[in-house]
Short mmCIF file of C-alpha atoms in Angstrom, two decimals:
data_model
loop_
_atom_site.label_atom_id
_atom_site.label_comp_id
_atom_site.label_asym_id
_atom_site.label_seq_id
_atom_site.Cartn_x
_atom_site.Cartn_y
_atom_site.Cartn_z
CA MET A 184 -13.30 -14.67 -11.28
CA SER A 185 -15.21 -11.39 -9.34
CA GLY A 186 -14.78 -13.86 -6.12
CA SER A 187 -11.27 -13.62 -6.43
CA SER A 188 -7.68 -11.36 -7.57
CA ILE A 189 -5.34 -12.52 -9.95
CA HIS A 190 -1.59 -10.67 -8.37
CA ARG A 191 -0.99 -8.10 -11.06
CA ARG A 192 2.28 -11.37 -11.54
CA THR A 193 0.34 -13.60 -13.03
CA PHE A 194 1.96 -15.01 -15.81
CA LEU A 195 0.14 -15.66 -19.90
CA ARG A 196 1.89 -19.03 -20.65
CA GLY A 197 2.18 -20.74 -23.78
CA ALA A 198 4.79 -22.15 -26.06
CA GLY A 199 7.17 -22.19 -24.57
CA ALA A 200 7.35 -18.69 -23.52
CA SER A 201 5.38 -16.17 -20.27
CA ILE A 202 4.61 -12.74 -20.01
CA ALA A 203 3.29 -10.56 -17.07
CA LEU A 204 0.62 -9.28 -16.73
CA PRO A 205 0.62 -5.36 -16.35
CA PHE A 206 -1.71 -4.03 -13.89
CA MET A 207 -5.48 -4.34 -14.17
CA GLU A 208 -8.41 -2.36 -12.88
CA SER A 209 -10.66 -5.30 -14.01
CA LEU A 210 -9.06 -8.64 -13.30
CA LEU A 211 -9.72 -7.13 -9.66
CA PRO A 212 -13.41 -8.11 -7.73
CA ARG A 213 -15.03 -4.51 -7.79
CA SER A 214 -15.12 -4.43 -3.77
CA SER A 215 -11.26 -4.55 -3.43
CA ALA A 216 -10.05 -1.50 -2.09
CA ALA A 217 -7.43 -1.10 -5.15
CA VAL A 218 -9.79 -0.99 -7.38
CA GLU A 219 -10.98 1.98 -5.51
CA LYS A 220 -7.03 2.94 -5.30
CA ALA A 221 -6.32 2.38 -8.64
CA SER A 222 -9.88 4.59 -9.94
CA ARG A 223 -9.02 7.77 -7.75
CA LEU A 224 -7.81 10.50 -8.40
CA HIS A 225 -4.10 11.75 -7.80
CA ARG A 226 -2.33 14.79 -7.87
CA LEU A 227 1.14 16.02 -6.41
CA ALA A 228 2.24 20.31 -6.08
CA VAL A 229 5.45 20.95 -5.56
CA PHE A 230 5.98 24.92 -4.31
CA SER A 231 9.78 25.40 -4.00
CA VAL A 232 11.63 28.18 -2.73
CA PRO A 233 15.59 29.17 -4.07
CA PHE A 234 18.18 30.44 -1.41
CA GLY A 235 16.74 28.16 2.02
CA MET A 236 14.67 29.27 4.94
CA VAL A 237 16.12 30.70 8.14
CA VAL A 238 16.56 27.12 9.48
CA ASP A 239 16.73 27.17 13.34
CA GLN A 240 13.24 29.38 13.26
CA PHE A 241 11.27 27.30 10.35
CA HIS A 242 11.97 24.19 11.85
CA PRO A 243 9.87 22.69 14.96
CA THR A 244 12.82 21.79 18.78
CA GLN A 245 9.68 18.94 19.21
CA ALA A 246 9.15 15.67 16.98
CA GLY A 247 5.63 14.05 17.35
CA PRO A 248 1.81 15.81 16.44
CA GLY A 249 2.68 17.65 20.23
CA TYR A 250 5.15 20.60 18.50
CA GLU A 251 4.61 24.24 19.27
CA LEU A 252 5.05 26.11 15.44
CA THR A 253 8.16 28.27 15.50
CA SER A 254 7.71 31.86 14.25
CA THR A 255 8.29 30.79 10.55
CA LEU A 256 4.99 28.33 10.41
CA GLN A 257 2.67 31.25 12.50
CA PRO A 258 0.55 31.39 9.50
CA LEU A 259 -0.14 27.88 8.80
CA ALA A 260 -1.46 27.15 12.45
CA ARG A 261 -5.02 26.71 11.13
CA LEU A 262 -4.20 24.07 8.77
CA LYS A 263 -2.24 22.09 11.19
CA SER A 264 -3.97 18.24 11.24
CA ASP A 265 -3.59 19.17 7.44
CA PHE A 266 0.73 19.38 6.70
CA THR A 267 3.80 17.38 7.87
CA VAL A 268 6.51 19.21 8.41
CA PHE A 269 9.91 17.61 8.27
CA SER A 270 13.71 18.16 9.91
CA ASN A 271 16.76 16.51 8.81
CA PHE A 272 16.36 15.38 6.11
CA ASP A 273 17.62 15.89 3.03
CA HIS A 274 20.07 14.29 -0.13
CA GLY A 275 23.39 14.16 0.85
CA VAL A 276 24.80 15.99 -1.67
CA ARG A 277 26.68 18.81 -1.35
CA GLY A 278 27.54 21.82 -3.58
CA GLY A 279 25.31 24.67 -2.42
CA HIS A 280 23.52 26.54 -4.74
CA GLY A 281 25.44 24.33 -7.56
CA ALA A 282 22.56 21.65 -5.42
CA ASN A 283 20.28 23.15 -5.45
CA HIS A 284 18.25 21.44 -8.10
CA THR A 285 18.52 18.51 -6.86
CA LEU A 286 15.82 18.56 -4.64
CA LEU A 287 13.55 16.82 -6.12
CA SER A 288 15.76 14.21 -7.57
CA GLY A 289 18.47 14.18 -4.76
CA ILE A 290 20.95 13.41 -7.89
CA LYS A 291 22.78 16.23 -9.32
CA SER A 292 22.42 15.90 -13.37
CA THR A 293 26.58 15.81 -13.40
CA GLU A 294 25.88 12.00 -11.73
CA ARG A 295 23.03 10.93 -13.47
CA ALA A 296 24.49 8.18 -15.91
CA ALA A 297 24.82 5.59 -12.71
CA PHE A 298 21.09 5.68 -11.48
CA PRO A 299 18.78 4.06 -13.34
CA ASP A 300 16.27 6.66 -13.98
CA GLY A 301 18.92 9.05 -13.46
CA ASN A 302 18.04 12.67 -12.22
CA LEU A 303 14.50 11.71 -12.67
CA THR A 304 12.17 14.35 -9.50
CA VAL A 305 9.93 13.72 -8.62
CA ASP A 306 7.13 15.70 -10.05
CA GLN A 307 7.46 14.13 -13.32
CA ARG A 308 7.56 10.31 -12.34
CA ALA A 309 4.13 11.96 -10.85
CA ALA A 310 3.98 13.02 -14.76
CA GLU A 311 4.27 8.80 -15.42
CA LEU A 312 1.42 8.17 -13.98
CA VAL A 313 -0.54 10.83 -13.87
CA GLY A 314 -0.38 12.85 -16.90
CA HIS A 315 -2.64 10.65 -19.51
CA ARG A 316 -5.65 12.50 -17.50
CA THR A 317 -4.94 15.50 -18.31
CA ARG A 318 -4.50 18.50 -21.67
CA PHE A 319 -1.53 19.00 -19.72
CA PRO A 320 0.56 15.80 -18.33
CA SER A 321 2.82 18.78 -16.33
CA LEU A 322 3.08 22.22 -16.10
CA VAL A 323 5.97 24.06 -14.43
CA PHE A 324 6.33 27.96 -13.73
CA TRP A 325 7.96 30.90 -12.63
CA GLN A 326 12.20 29.51 -12.71
CA ASP A 327 13.01 26.62 -14.34
CA GLY A 328 16.38 23.88 -13.55
CA MET A 329 13.80 22.36 -11.18
CA SER A 330 12.65 19.55 -13.10
CA TYR A 331 14.44 17.11 -15.39
CA THR A 332 13.02 13.52 -17.31
CA ARG A 333 14.08 10.16 -17.16
CA THR A 334 16.71 10.61 -20.12
CA GLY A 335 17.72 14.48 -18.30
CA VAL A 336 15.75 16.72 -19.99
CA ARG A 337 14.91 19.81 -18.21
CA VAL A 338 10.81 20.39 -17.84
CA PRO A 339 11.21 24.32 -19.66
CA SER A 340 9.21 26.44 -17.10
CA ILE A 341 6.27 29.16 -18.52
CA ASP A 342 7.71 31.89 -17.12
CA LYS A 343 5.06 34.58 -17.45
CA PRO A 344 1.55 34.31 -15.20
CA SER A 345 -0.20 35.64 -18.62
CA LYS A 346 0.87 33.16 -21.56
CA ALA A 347 0.46 30.68 -18.76
CA PHE A 348 -2.99 31.79 -18.83
CA ARG A 349 -3.46 32.06 -22.21
CA LEU A 350 -2.05 27.77 -22.27
CA LEU A 351 -4.60 27.01 -19.69
CA PHE A 352 -7.59 29.26 -20.19
CA VAL A 353 -7.54 30.31 -24.22
CA ASP A 354 -8.60 28.21 -27.16
CA SER A 355 -6.76 28.28 -30.14
CA THR A 356 -8.38 29.46 -33.85
CA GLU A 357 -9.37 27.42 -36.65
CA LYS A 358 -6.14 28.52 -37.55
CA GLN A 359 -3.77 27.43 -34.51
CA ARG A 360 -6.10 24.26 -34.54
CA LYS A 361 -4.72 23.64 -37.74
CA PHE A 362 -1.13 24.35 -36.91
CA GLU A 363 -0.39 22.21 -34.34
CA ARG A 364 -2.61 19.53 -35.91
CA ASN A 365 0.08 19.87 -39.68
CA ALA A 366 3.30 20.41 -36.46
CA LEU A 367 1.70 16.88 -34.69
CA ALA A 368 2.15 15.38 -37.55
CA SER A 369 5.75 16.63 -39.63
CA SER A 370 7.15 15.61 -35.74
CA GLY A 371 5.43 12.23 -36.17
CA SER A 372 6.84 11.73 -39.30
CA ILE A 373 10.60 12.80 -38.27
CA LEU A 374 10.68 10.58 -35.46
CA ASP A 375 9.49 7.57 -37.63
CA ALA A 376 12.35 8.51 -39.84
CA VAL A 377 15.32 8.21 -37.08
CA ARG A 378 14.01 6.41 -34.69
CA ALA A 379 14.58 3.55 -38.00
CA ASP A 380 18.28 4.33 -39.16
CA ALA A 381 19.29 4.36 -35.14
CA LYS A 382 17.92 0.87 -35.26
CA SER A 383 19.85 -0.24 -38.21
CA LEU A 384 23.03 1.25 -36.50
CA ASN A 385 22.05 -0.71 -33.31
CA SER A 386 23.56 -3.76 -34.84
CA GLN A 387 26.96 -1.95 -35.52
CA LEU A 388 27.95 -0.11 -31.80
CA GLY A 389 29.12 -1.66 -28.67
CA THR A 390 27.82 -3.24 -25.99
CA GLU A 391 28.12 0.74 -23.32
CA ASP A 392 26.73 2.81 -27.05
CA GLN A 393 23.49 0.61 -27.09
CA ALA A 394 22.69 1.17 -23.62
CA LYS A 395 23.32 4.72 -24.95
CA LEU A 396 21.42 4.04 -28.44
CA GLU A 397 18.70 1.96 -25.86
CA GLU A 398 18.22 5.35 -23.63
CA TYR A 399 17.69 7.34 -27.32
CA PHE A 400 14.95 5.41 -28.25
CA THR A 401 13.35 5.60 -24.31
CA SER A 402 13.07 9.44 -25.55
CA ILE A 403 12.08 8.24 -27.78
CA ARG A 404 9.22 6.77 -27.23
CA GLU A 405 8.37 9.34 -24.62
CA THR A 406 7.29 12.07 -27.31
CA GLU A 407 5.97 10.11 -28.95
CA LYS A 408 3.39 9.34 -26.30
CA LYS A 409 3.75 13.09 -25.79
CA LEU A 410 2.66 14.43 -29.55
CA GLU A 411 -0.14 10.99 -29.26
CA LEU A 412 -1.87 13.23 -26.27
CA ALA A 413 -1.78 15.86 -27.59
CA GLU A 414 -2.95 15.39 -30.43
CA ASP A 415 -5.98 13.81 -28.49
CA TRP A 416 -6.43 17.76 -26.53
CA VAL A 417 -6.61 19.72 -29.74
CA ASP A 418 -9.92 20.12 -30.39
CA ARG A 419 -11.11 19.81 -27.21
CA PRO A 420 -12.60 23.48 -25.35
CA LYS A 421 -10.64 24.54 -22.79
CA PRO A 422 -11.88 25.08 -19.42
CA LYS A 423 -13.18 29.12 -18.40
CA PRO A 424 -12.05 29.97 -14.33
CA GLN A 425 -14.60 31.85 -13.05
CA ASP A 426 -12.39 33.60 -11.21
CA THR A 427 -12.89 37.45 -12.31
CA GLU A 428 -9.91 38.91 -10.79
CA LEU A 429 -7.19 36.76 -13.24
CA LYS A 430 -7.98 38.94 -16.32
CA GLN A 431 -5.40 40.95 -14.65
CA VAL A 432 -3.01 37.60 -15.46
CA ALA A 433 -5.50 37.55 -18.61
CA SER A 434 -4.25 41.37 -20.05
CA GLY A 435 0.01 40.74 -18.52
CA ALA A 436 -0.73 43.38 -15.87
CA ARG A 437 0.67 40.76 -12.79
CA ASP A 438 3.79 39.34 -15.07
CA GLU A 439 5.56 42.41 -13.10
CA LYS A 440 8.72 40.98 -12.17
CA ILE A 441 7.44 42.45 -8.42
CA GLY A 442 8.02 38.92 -6.00
CA SER A 443 4.83 39.44 -3.80
CA THR A 444 2.33 39.95 -7.39
CA LEU A 445 4.88 36.44 -8.57
CA VAL A 446 3.82 34.58 -5.73
CA ASP A 447 0.01 35.36 -5.41
CA ALA A 448 -0.70 35.44 -9.76
CA TRP A 449 0.96 31.84 -9.69
CA LEU A 450 -0.05 30.24 -6.80
CA ASP A 451 -3.53 31.21 -8.63
CA LEU A 452 -3.00 29.82 -11.51
CA MET A 453 -1.46 26.65 -9.47
CA TYR A 454 -4.90 26.48 -8.13
CA LEU A 455 -7.07 26.26 -11.38
CA ALA A 456 -4.60 24.14 -13.33
CA LEU A 457 -6.12 21.54 -11.04
CA GLN A 458 -9.55 22.08 -9.57
CA THR A 459 -9.75 22.55 -14.46
CA ASN A 460 -8.26 19.70 -14.05
CA SER A 461 -6.01 21.08 -16.56
CA SER A 462 -3.06 19.19 -15.07
CA HIS A 463 -2.88 16.65 -12.42
CA VAL A 464 1.03 17.52 -11.39
CA VAL A 465 1.95 21.25 -10.82
CA SER A 466 5.53 22.70 -10.02
CA LEU A 467 6.31 26.56 -8.73
CA ALA A 468 9.94 27.58 -8.60
CA VAL A 469 10.29 30.77 -7.30
CA GLY A 470 13.27 32.78 -9.27
CA ASN A 471 15.39 35.45 -7.34
CA CYS A 472 13.88 38.63 -6.85
CA ASN A 473 12.33 42.23 -5.75
CA TRP A 474 9.37 41.31 -2.55
CA GLY A 475 7.06 44.80 -2.64
CA LEU A 476 6.78 44.37 0.23
CA ASP A 477 6.58 46.38 3.10
CA GLY A 478 9.71 46.70 4.62
CA VAL A 479 12.07 44.60 2.77
CA ILE A 480 14.66 46.34 -0.09
CA ASP A 481 17.16 44.04 -1.20
CA SER A 482 16.15 41.18 -3.31
CA TYR A 483 16.10 37.50 -2.13
CA HIS A 484 19.37 36.42 -3.01
CA THR A 485 20.93 39.02 -1.02
CA LEU A 486 19.05 38.58 1.78
CA SER A 487 19.70 34.71 1.58
CA HIS A 488 23.44 35.47 3.21
CA HIS A 489 21.56 37.97 5.60
CA GLY A 490 25.21 36.41 7.38
CA GLN A 491 23.34 36.86 11.01
CA ARG A 492 22.94 40.91 10.16
CA GLU A 493 20.08 41.70 11.95
CA ASP A 494 18.85 44.12 8.99
CA LYS A 495 19.32 40.89 6.85
CA LEU A 496 17.42 38.55 9.22
CA THR A 497 14.42 41.11 9.62
CA GLN A 498 13.57 41.69 5.93
CA LEU A 499 13.77 37.75 5.28
CA ALA A 500 11.54 37.00 7.65
CA VAL A 501 9.22 39.69 6.36
CA VAL A 502 9.55 37.55 3.91
CA GLU A 503 9.29 34.15 4.79
CA GLU A 504 6.02 34.79 7.21
CA PHE A 505 4.69 36.60 3.29
CA LEU A 506 5.64 32.70 2.01
CA MET A 507 3.48 30.18 4.30
CA GLY A 508 0.82 33.08 4.03
CA ARG A 509 0.45 31.67 0.68
CA LEU A 510 1.51 28.19 0.71
CA ALA A 511 -1.83 28.66 4.38
CA HIS A 512 -4.15 30.10 1.59
CA PHE A 513 -3.87 27.83 -1.41
CA ILE A 514 -3.40 24.89 0.98
CA GLY A 515 -6.36 26.28 2.21
CA ARG A 516 -8.85 26.83 -1.31
CA LEU A 517 -8.33 23.00 -1.67
CA LYS A 518 -9.13 22.11 1.19
CA ASP A 519 -12.71 24.54 1.09
CA THR A 520 -13.04 22.92 -2.52
CA LYS A 521 -15.09 20.60 -3.31
CA GLN A 522 -14.68 17.34 -5.66
CA ALA A 523 -17.60 15.54 -6.91
CA ASP A 524 -17.98 12.97 -4.17
CA GLY A 525 -18.16 15.43 -1.80
CA THR A 526 -14.90 14.72 -0.78
CA SER A 527 -11.98 17.67 -0.73
CA LEU A 528 -9.21 18.88 -3.27
CA LEU A 529 -6.90 18.91 -0.65
CA SER A 530 -7.65 14.91 0.50
CA SER A 531 -5.98 13.85 -3.41
CA THR A 532 -3.55 16.45 -3.41
CA GLN A 533 -0.40 16.21 -2.24
CA VAL A 534 1.28 19.62 -1.45
CA LEU A 535 4.94 19.85 -1.03
CA PHE A 536 7.22 22.22 -0.47
CA GLY A 537 10.50 23.26 0.31
CA SER A 538 13.84 24.23 -0.64
CA GLY A 539 17.01 22.74 -2.37
CA LEU A 540 19.73 24.50 0.21
CA GLY A 541 18.89 24.38 4.39
CA SER A 542 20.25 27.67 5.10
CA GLY A 543 20.99 29.75 2.23
CA SER A 544 24.13 31.81 4.27
CA ARG A 545 26.24 28.56 4.90
CA HIS A 546 25.73 27.53 1.89
CA SER A 547 24.42 24.61 2.98
CA ASN A 548 22.24 21.41 1.79
CA ASP A 549 22.21 19.78 4.87
CA ASN A 550 18.87 19.76 7.08
CA LEU A 551 16.22 21.31 4.50
CA PRO A 552 13.11 23.10 4.54
CA MET A 553 10.53 20.41 3.48
CA ILE A 554 6.40 20.63 4.46
CA LEU A 555 3.71 17.78 2.52
CA ALA A 556 0.28 18.90 3.09
CA GLY A 557 -3.31 17.20 1.40
CA GLY A 558 -3.29 13.45 -0.03
CA GLY A 559 -4.64 11.36 2.39
CA PHE A 560 -2.21 11.13 4.77
CA GLU A 561 -2.75 11.79 8.35
CA HIS A 562 -0.87 14.24 9.15
CA GLY A 563 -0.60 17.06 12.49
CA GLN A 564 3.16 16.48 13.27
CA HIS A 565 6.69 17.05 12.90
CA LEU A 566 8.79 14.35 11.88
CA ASP A 567 12.68 14.91 12.79
CA GLY A 568 14.63 12.16 11.09
CA GLN A 569 17.44 12.80 12.47
CA SER A 570 19.66 11.83 9.67
CA LYS A 571 18.84 8.34 9.44
CA GLN A 572 16.68 8.43 6.23
CA PRO A 573 17.01 10.48 2.87
CA LEU A 574 14.66 12.77 1.89
CA CYS A 575 13.93 10.43 -0.66
CA ASN A 576 12.30 8.55 0.91
CA LEU A 577 10.04 10.81 1.76
CA TYR A 578 9.28 11.03 -2.09
CA LEU A 579 9.04 7.12 -2.97
CA SER A 580 5.95 6.82 -0.33
CA MET A 581 4.50 9.93 -2.14
CA LEU A 582 4.37 7.67 -5.56
CA GLN A 583 2.89 4.74 -4.18
CA ASN A 584 0.86 7.47 -2.58
CA MET A 585 -0.01 7.87 -6.72
CA GLY A 586 -0.56 4.49 -7.62
CA ALA A 587 3.69 3.22 -9.03
CA GLU A 588 3.83 0.18 -8.10
CA GLN A 589 7.67 0.49 -7.36
CA ASP A 590 9.98 -0.19 -4.53
CA ALA A 591 12.64 2.76 -5.02
CA PHE A 592 13.56 5.68 -6.38
CA ASN A 593 17.30 7.48 -6.87
CA ARG A 594 18.55 7.81 -3.24
CA SER A 595 16.09 6.06 -1.80
CA GLN A 596 16.27 3.78 1.54
CA GLY A 597 12.29 2.57 1.78
CA THR A 598 9.55 4.46 2.19
CA LEU A 599 9.36 6.74 4.69
CA THR A 600 9.04 6.60 8.64
CA GLY A 601 6.91 7.24 10.55
CA LEU A 602 4.75 8.72 7.60
CA ALA A 603 1.81 7.45 8.26
#
């Protein structure tokens, strides 16, 4: 067997029945590139903003690798070869702020029933792929409402940096661990009872209701898996970060609702969650805030409704330059961090920046501002989709890069053309 591979769709046959084999590394030749890809660590970091960007200052005018950085993208100049900027990509949805939550799925929560995976977001699909490797299958920071499971459940966020720090790095006391064990055991017993009752009901239901019940079973199975994973981690010590500046985060001193302080704190925590392998999927959604930046006096939401007023646009330029600067710092930090095999942390981490709004001023969900860095892709270009490719094509490419064996994701029409 060592000299040949067995196709993943090979069947076990016997007694008139056949069962398709799942992908198994051990059935591949040890020299196969597929083994290397299957065993390689993959991570996803999402950094989203709620109110779009000033699009004519964000999107370059030239496509391809020779494009010139716009004023908003200038803070990323030294990393130009490490990211791709996208224009004329979106989900074809409408609704302004009411459709902002579709950024990572392309599906409105009210329309999820029409799609096989509901409004499953790309970060939660990634968590299904790699979340079993870490203490936290996924982490959602700051603002909630951007991440959804395949059963339509909105993933709650951790709303304060100090809470996230304790969750990531402070070990539970023995009393707390005992409580956690008991809670997990109790939850498991409840699920067993609910599942037994639901199965007995199944034979009494019509076809449509049986489909709903199967979705319910799926939700139970997902919860069971999470309980099993949580139990495995109860007694394992948490990593201890070396960054002395994080003492302020731990104390709650950086919980204040000032945008510039919060963005820095959350990005520090996102980096550490990835670097310590606490989670391989981390999503950060910026909330409405006052910024604490020189020359900026209005809140984020107020500025997004600038109406082309010069005073608002001037303030917004400061905010967007700050955001791009912090994104550049985060990407650069991943690039400078070496893994055990000598490669950079960025090479195994896909960093996605974007917004569910294109122009906050117009409440438009078209032409979304999007950037993808790292993850082993060949970057250094501006990719203009010319509104011919849905944004979910990018997400499908990202998921396949993480090892997903799927040929569709929500509104996708295939993988993204032009992304190497």
